[in-house]
PDB file of C-alpha atoms in Angstrom:
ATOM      1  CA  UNK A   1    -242.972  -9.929-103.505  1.00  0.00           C
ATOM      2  CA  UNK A   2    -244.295  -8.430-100.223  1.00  0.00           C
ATOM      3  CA  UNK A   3    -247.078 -11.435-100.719  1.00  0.00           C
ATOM      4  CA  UNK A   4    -244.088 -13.697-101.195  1.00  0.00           C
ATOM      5  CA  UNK A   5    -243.027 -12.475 -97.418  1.00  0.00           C
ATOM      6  CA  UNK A   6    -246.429 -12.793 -95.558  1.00  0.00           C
ATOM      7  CA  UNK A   7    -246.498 -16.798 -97.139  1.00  0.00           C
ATOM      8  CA  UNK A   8    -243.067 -17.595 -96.038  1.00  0.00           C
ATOM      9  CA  UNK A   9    -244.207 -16.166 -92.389  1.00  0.00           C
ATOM     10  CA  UNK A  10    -247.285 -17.901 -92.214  1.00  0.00           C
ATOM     11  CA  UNK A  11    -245.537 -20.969 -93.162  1.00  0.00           C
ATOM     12  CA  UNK A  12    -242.642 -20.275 -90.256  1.00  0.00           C
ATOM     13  CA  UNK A  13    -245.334 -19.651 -87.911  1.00  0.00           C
ATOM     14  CA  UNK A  14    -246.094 -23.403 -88.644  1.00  0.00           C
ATOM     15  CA  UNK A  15    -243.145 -24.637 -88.364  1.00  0.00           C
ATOM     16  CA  UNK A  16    -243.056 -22.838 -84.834  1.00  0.00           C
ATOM     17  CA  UNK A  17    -239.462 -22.252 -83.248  1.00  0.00           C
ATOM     18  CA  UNK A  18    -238.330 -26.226 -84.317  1.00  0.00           C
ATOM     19  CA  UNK A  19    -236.145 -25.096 -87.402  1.00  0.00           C
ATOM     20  CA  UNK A  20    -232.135 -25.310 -85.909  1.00  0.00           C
ATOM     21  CA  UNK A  21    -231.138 -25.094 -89.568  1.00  0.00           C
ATOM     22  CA  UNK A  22    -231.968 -21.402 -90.154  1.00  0.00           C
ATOM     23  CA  UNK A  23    -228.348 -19.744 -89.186  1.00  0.00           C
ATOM     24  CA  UNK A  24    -227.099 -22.401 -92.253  1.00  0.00           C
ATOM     25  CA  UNK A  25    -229.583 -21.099 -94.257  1.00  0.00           C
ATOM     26  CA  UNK A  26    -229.044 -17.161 -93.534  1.00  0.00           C
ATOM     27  CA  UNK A  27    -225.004 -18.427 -94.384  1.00  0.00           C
ATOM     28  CA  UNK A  28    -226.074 -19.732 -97.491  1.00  0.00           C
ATOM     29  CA  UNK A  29    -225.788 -18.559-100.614  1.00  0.00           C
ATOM     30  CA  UNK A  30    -229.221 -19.166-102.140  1.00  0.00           C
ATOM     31  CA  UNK A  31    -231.246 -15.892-102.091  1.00  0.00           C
ATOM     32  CA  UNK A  32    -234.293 -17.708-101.612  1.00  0.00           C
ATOM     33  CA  UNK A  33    -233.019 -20.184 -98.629  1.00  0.00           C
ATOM     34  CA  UNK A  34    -231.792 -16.677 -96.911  1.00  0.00           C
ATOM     35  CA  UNK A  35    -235.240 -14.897 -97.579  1.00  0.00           C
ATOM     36  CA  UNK A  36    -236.929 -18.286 -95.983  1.00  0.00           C
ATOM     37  CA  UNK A  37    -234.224 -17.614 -92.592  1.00  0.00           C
ATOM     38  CA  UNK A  38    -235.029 -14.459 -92.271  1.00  0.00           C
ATOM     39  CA  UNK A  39    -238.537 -14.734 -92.265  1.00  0.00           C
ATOM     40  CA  UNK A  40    -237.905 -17.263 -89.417  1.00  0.00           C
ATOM     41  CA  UNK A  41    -235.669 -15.045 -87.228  1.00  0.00           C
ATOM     42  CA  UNK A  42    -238.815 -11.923 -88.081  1.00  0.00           C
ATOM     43  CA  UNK A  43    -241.010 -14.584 -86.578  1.00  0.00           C
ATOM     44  CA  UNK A  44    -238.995 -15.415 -83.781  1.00  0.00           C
ATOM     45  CA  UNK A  45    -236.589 -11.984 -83.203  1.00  0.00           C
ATOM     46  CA  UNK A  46    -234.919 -13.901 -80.390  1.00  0.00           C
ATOM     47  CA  UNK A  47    -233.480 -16.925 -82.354  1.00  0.00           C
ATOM     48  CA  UNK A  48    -230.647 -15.268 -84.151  1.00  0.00           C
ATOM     49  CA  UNK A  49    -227.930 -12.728 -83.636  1.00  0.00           C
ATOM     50  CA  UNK A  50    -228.101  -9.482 -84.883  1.00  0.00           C
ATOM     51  CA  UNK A  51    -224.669  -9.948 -86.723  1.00  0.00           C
ATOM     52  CA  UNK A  52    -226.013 -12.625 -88.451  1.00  0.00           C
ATOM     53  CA  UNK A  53    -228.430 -10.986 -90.131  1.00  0.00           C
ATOM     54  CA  UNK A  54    -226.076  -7.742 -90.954  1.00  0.00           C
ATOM     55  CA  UNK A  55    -223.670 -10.476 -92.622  1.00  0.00           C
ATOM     56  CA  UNK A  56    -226.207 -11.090 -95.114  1.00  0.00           C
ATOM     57  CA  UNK A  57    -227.700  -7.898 -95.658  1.00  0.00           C
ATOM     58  CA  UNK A  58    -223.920  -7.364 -96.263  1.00  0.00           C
ATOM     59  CA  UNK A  59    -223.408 -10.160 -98.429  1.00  0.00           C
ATOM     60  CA  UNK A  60    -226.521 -10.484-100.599  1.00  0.00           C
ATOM     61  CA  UNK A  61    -227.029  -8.932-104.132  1.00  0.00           C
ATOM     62  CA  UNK A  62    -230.642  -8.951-103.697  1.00  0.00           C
ATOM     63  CA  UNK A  63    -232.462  -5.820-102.700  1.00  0.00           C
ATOM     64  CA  UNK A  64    -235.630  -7.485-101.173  1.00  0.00           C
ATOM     65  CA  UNK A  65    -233.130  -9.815 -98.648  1.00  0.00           C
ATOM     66  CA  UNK A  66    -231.737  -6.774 -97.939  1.00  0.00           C
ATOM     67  CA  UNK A  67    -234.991  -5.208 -97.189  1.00  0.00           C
ATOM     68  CA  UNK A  68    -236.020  -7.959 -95.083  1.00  0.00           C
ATOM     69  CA  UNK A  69    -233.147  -8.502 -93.686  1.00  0.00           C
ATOM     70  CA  UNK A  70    -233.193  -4.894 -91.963  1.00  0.00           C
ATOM     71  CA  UNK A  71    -236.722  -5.296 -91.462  1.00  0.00           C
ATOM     72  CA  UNK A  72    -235.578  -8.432 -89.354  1.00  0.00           C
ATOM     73  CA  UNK A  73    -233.158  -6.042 -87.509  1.00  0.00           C
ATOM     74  CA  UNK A  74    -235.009  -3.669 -86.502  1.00  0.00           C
ATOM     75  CA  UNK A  75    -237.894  -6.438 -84.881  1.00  0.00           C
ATOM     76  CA  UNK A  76    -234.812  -7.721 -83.110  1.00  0.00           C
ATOM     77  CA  UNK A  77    -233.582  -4.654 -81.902  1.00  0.00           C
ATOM     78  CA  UNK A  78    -237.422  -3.618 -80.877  1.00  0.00           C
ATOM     79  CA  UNK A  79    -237.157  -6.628 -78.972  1.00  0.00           C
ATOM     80  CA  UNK A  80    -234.395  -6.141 -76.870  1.00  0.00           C
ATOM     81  CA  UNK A  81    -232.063  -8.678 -79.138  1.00  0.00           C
ATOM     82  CA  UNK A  82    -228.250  -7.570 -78.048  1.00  0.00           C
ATOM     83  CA  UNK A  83    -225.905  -6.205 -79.930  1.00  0.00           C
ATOM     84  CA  UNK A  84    -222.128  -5.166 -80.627  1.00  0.00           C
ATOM     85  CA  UNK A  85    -220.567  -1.786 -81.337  1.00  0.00           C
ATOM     86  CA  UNK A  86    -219.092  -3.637 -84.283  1.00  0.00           C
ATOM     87  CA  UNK A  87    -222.738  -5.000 -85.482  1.00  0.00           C
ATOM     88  CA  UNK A  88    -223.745  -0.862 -84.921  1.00  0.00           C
ATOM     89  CA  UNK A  89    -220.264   0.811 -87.005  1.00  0.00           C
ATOM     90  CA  UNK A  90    -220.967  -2.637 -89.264  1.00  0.00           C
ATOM     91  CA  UNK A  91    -224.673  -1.108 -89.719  1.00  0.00           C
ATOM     92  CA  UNK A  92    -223.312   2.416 -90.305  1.00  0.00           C
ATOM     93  CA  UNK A  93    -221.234   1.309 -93.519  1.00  0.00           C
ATOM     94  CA  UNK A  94    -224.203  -1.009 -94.605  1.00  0.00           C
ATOM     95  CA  UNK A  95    -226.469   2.248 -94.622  1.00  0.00           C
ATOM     96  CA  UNK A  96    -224.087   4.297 -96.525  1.00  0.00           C
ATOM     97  CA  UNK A  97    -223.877   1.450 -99.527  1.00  0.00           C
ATOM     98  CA  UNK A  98    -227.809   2.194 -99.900  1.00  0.00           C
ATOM     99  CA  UNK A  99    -228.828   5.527-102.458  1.00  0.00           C
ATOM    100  CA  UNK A 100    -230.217   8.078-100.504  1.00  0.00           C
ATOM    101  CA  UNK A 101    -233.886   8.068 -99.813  1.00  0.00           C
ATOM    102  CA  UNK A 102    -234.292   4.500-100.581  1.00  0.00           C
ATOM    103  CA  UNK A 103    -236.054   2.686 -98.187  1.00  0.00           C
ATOM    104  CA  UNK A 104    -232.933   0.307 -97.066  1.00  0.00           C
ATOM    105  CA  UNK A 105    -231.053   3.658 -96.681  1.00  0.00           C
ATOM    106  CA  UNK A 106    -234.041   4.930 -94.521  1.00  0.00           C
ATOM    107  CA  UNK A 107    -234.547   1.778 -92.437  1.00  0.00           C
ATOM    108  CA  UNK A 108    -230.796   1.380 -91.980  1.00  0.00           C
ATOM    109  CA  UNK A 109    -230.070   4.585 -90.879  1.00  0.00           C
ATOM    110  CA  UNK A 110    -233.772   4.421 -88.504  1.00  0.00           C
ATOM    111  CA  UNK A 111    -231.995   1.539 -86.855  1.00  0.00           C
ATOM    112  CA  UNK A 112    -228.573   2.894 -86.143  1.00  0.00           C
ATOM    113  CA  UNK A 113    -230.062   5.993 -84.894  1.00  0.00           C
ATOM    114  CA  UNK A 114    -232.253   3.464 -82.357  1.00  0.00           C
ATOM    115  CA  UNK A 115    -229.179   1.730 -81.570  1.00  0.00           C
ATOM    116  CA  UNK A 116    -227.379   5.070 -80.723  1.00  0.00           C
ATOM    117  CA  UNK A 117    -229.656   5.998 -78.495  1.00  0.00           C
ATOM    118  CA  UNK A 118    -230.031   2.724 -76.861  1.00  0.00           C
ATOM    119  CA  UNK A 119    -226.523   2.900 -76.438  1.00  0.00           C
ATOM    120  CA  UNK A 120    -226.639   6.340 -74.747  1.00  0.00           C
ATOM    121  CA  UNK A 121    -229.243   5.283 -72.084  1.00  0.00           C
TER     122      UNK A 121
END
């Protein structure tokens, strides 16, 4: 699946920043048109909102968006992307859905504890 990710990217590298349709596409409900938006937005960290992404990292059944989709996060938030004290409490309860020591659990809770301290500075 991880292969899966590094084609999508290398195919949203060609596409280059020209795709407008990829907030539809992270709203959708097709697992595979999300997975193909968020590749995008890890591309191109500055072309979504962070809220965005938590909606379907929310939303989604699928434990590799999910994955992604705080993998996305966190290369937004690395880059400076802004961000809400809702979209932080919002990423609190999304961490606490995940089991313990699994590696959305871990990632989540690596990004709200970035956030925190961002927040604190």
């Amino acid at each position: 699946m991880d292969q899966l990710f590094s084609e999508m990217l290398q195919e949203v590298g060609r596409l280059g920043k020209n795709w407008t349709e990829h907030s539809s596409a992270l709203r959708s409900a097709d697992p595979g048109q999300q997975l193909g938006a968020i590749a995008y937005v890890f591309k191109f960290p500055d072309t979504s909102k962070i809220g965005e992404l938590i909606d379907v990292v929310e939303n989604t059944t699928q434990p590799f968006v999910q994955y992604w989709g705080l993998r996305a996060i966190q290369r937004a938030v690395d880059e400076g992307a802004e961000y809400s004290i809702s979209d932080l409490e919002r990423l609190r309860r999304v961490g606490a859905i995940f089991g313990s020591g699994t590696d959305r659990y871990l990632l989540a809770n690596s990004i709200v504890r970035t956030l925190d301290q961002k927040r604190r500075s």
